[in-house]
Coordinates of C-alpha atoms in Angstrom, one line a residue:
V1166 CA 32.0 40.1 18.2
Q1167 CA 28.4 39.3 16.2
L1168 CA 26.7 40.4 13.1
Q1169 CA 22.8 39.6 11.9
A1170 CA 21.1 40.4 8.7
S1171 CA 17.9 39.5 7.6
G1172 CA 15.1 40.7 5.9
G1173 CA 15.6 38.6 2.5
G1174 CA 12.6 36.7 1.3
L1175 CA 10.9 35.7 -2.0
V1176 CA 10.2 39.2 -4.4
Q1177 CA 9.2 38.9 -8.1
P1178 CA 11.7 40.7 -10.6
G1179 CA 11.5 44.9 -10.6
G1180 CA 10.2 44.7 -6.4
S1181 CA 11.6 46.0 -3.5
L1182 CA 13.7 44.7 -0.7
R1183 CA 15.1 46.2 2.2
L1184 CA 17.4 44.2 4.4
S1185 CA 18.6 45.1 8.3
C1186 CA 22.1 44.4 9.9
T1187 CA 22.7 44.0 13.8
G1188 CA 24.8 43.2 16.2
S1189 CA 28.0 44.4 18.9
A1190 CA 30.1 45.2 15.9
F1191 CA 28.4 48.2 15.7
R1192 CA 29.0 48.7 19.5
S1193 CA 33.4 49.3 19.0
H1194 CA 34.6 51.0 16.5
Y1195 CA 34.6 50.5 12.6
Y1196 CA 36.4 51.6 9.6
A1197 CA 33.5 50.4 7.1
I1198 CA 30.2 48.6 7.0
G1199 CA 30.1 46.8 3.6
W1200 CA 26.9 44.4 2.4
F1201 CA 28.1 41.1 0.3
R1202 CA 26.6 38.9 -1.7
Q1203 CA 27.2 34.5 -2.9
A1204 CA 25.3 33.1 -5.6
P1205 CA 25.3 29.7 -5.9
G1206 CA 29.1 28.1 -7.4
K1207 CA 29.8 31.9 -7.4
E1208 CA 32.4 33.9 -5.8
R1209 CA 31.4 36.3 -3.0
E1210 CA 30.9 40.1 -4.3
G1211 CA 30.3 43.2 -2.9
V1212 CA 27.6 45.7 -3.9
A1213 CA 27.4 48.5 -0.9
C1214 CA 29.8 50.0 1.2
F1215 CA 29.4 52.6 4.2
I1216 CA 32.6 55.1 5.8
S1217 CA 31.4 55.3 8.7
S1218 CA 33.9 58.4 9.7
D1219 CA 32.1 60.2 6.7
G1220 CA 29.1 58.8 6.2
S1221 CA 30.3 58.4 2.0
T1222 CA 28.9 54.8 0.2
E1223 CA 30.2 53.2 -3.1
Y1224 CA 28.4 50.8 -5.5
P1225 CA 29.4 48.2 -7.8
E1226 CA 28.3 49.0 -11.5
S1227 CA 25.8 46.5 -11.2
V1228 CA 24.1 47.8 -8.4
R1229 CA 24.3 51.2 -8.5
G1230 CA 21.1 53.5 -8.7
R1231 CA 19.0 50.2 -7.5
F1232 CA 21.0 49.5 -4.4
T1233 CA 21.6 51.7 -0.9
I1234 CA 23.1 51.2 1.7
S1235 CA 22.5 53.8 5.0
R1236 CA 22.2 53.7 8.8
S1237 CA 20.2 53.8 11.1
N1238 CA 20.7 57.3 13.3
D1239 CA 21.2 55.0 17.0
K1240 CA 24.0 53.8 14.5
S1241 CA 22.7 49.9 15.8
T1242 CA 21.4 48.2 12.8
V1243 CA 22.9 49.2 8.7
Y1244 CA 20.1 49.4 5.8
L1245 CA 20.4 47.8 2.3
Q1246 CA 17.4 48.8 0.2
M1247 CA 17.0 46.9 -3.4
N1248 CA 14.9 48.5 -5.7
S1249 CA 14.0 47.5 -8.8
L1250 CA 14.7 43.4 -8.5
K1251 CA 16.6 41.1 -11.5
P1252 CA 16.6 37.3 -10.7
E1253 CA 20.4 37.6 -10.6
D1254 CA 20.4 39.5 -7.6
T1255 CA 19.3 35.9 -6.0
A1256 CA 22.1 35.5 -3.4
V1257 CA 22.5 35.0 0.3
Y1258 CA 23.6 38.4 1.0
Y1259 CA 25.9 39.0 4.1
C1260 CA 26.8 42.1 6.0
A1261 CA 30.4 42.4 7.7
T1262 CA 32.0 45.3 9.5
A1263 CA 35.8 46.5 8.2
L1264 CA 38.0 47.5 11.3
T1265 CA 41.7 48.8 9.4
P1266 CA 41.0 52.0 6.9
F1267 CA 41.3 51.0 3.2
P1268 CA 41.6 53.6 -0.2
P1269 CA 37.2 53.9 -0.7
L1270 CA 38.2 52.1 -4.0
Y1271 CA 38.5 48.8 -2.2
C1272 CA 35.2 49.0 -0.2
T1273 CA 33.8 46.7 -1.8
R1274 CA 36.3 44.0 -1.8
V1275 CA 35.8 41.0 0.5
E1276 CA 39.2 40.9 1.4
G1277 CA 39.1 44.1 4.2
Y1278 CA 36.2 42.7 6.1
D1279 CA 37.2 41.3 9.6
Y1280 CA 33.6 40.0 11.1
W1281 CA 31.0 38.9 8.8
G1282 CA 27.7 37.7 10.4
Q1283 CA 25.6 34.8 9.1
G1284 CA 23.6 35.8 6.3
T1285 CA 20.3 35.9 4.6
L1286 CA 19.0 34.6 1.4
V1287 CA 16.9 36.3 -1.2
T1288 CA 15.4 35.3 -4.0
V1289 CA 13.8 37.0 -7.4
S1290 CA 12.3 35.3 -9.4
S1291 CA 8.7 35.0 -10.5

């Protein structure tokens, strides 16, 4: 089972970036897809999740209204659209899939996810 995040890069504050997640994990059943990030010296944190069964999404307060998670119509790719980026958004971003259902409130918790892809670095700087 593989996942691969891509689309990272250098962007100025206030700019936008779209990350993509693809991989063989999407050819099997999964309950949720999550996007996470880890900045140097900090713990990994969830920034968005998508529940496969009903398409519902969850975001933490830190990114709500700026980040949007979505899935392609053929279900082969999951995107993270990031707008109004801030320097504090700088981190390595990862995508992951969860196999076992959990309450929506836990959707952005690291512990619920089973398969993780390699990350992609996002740097927000002028």
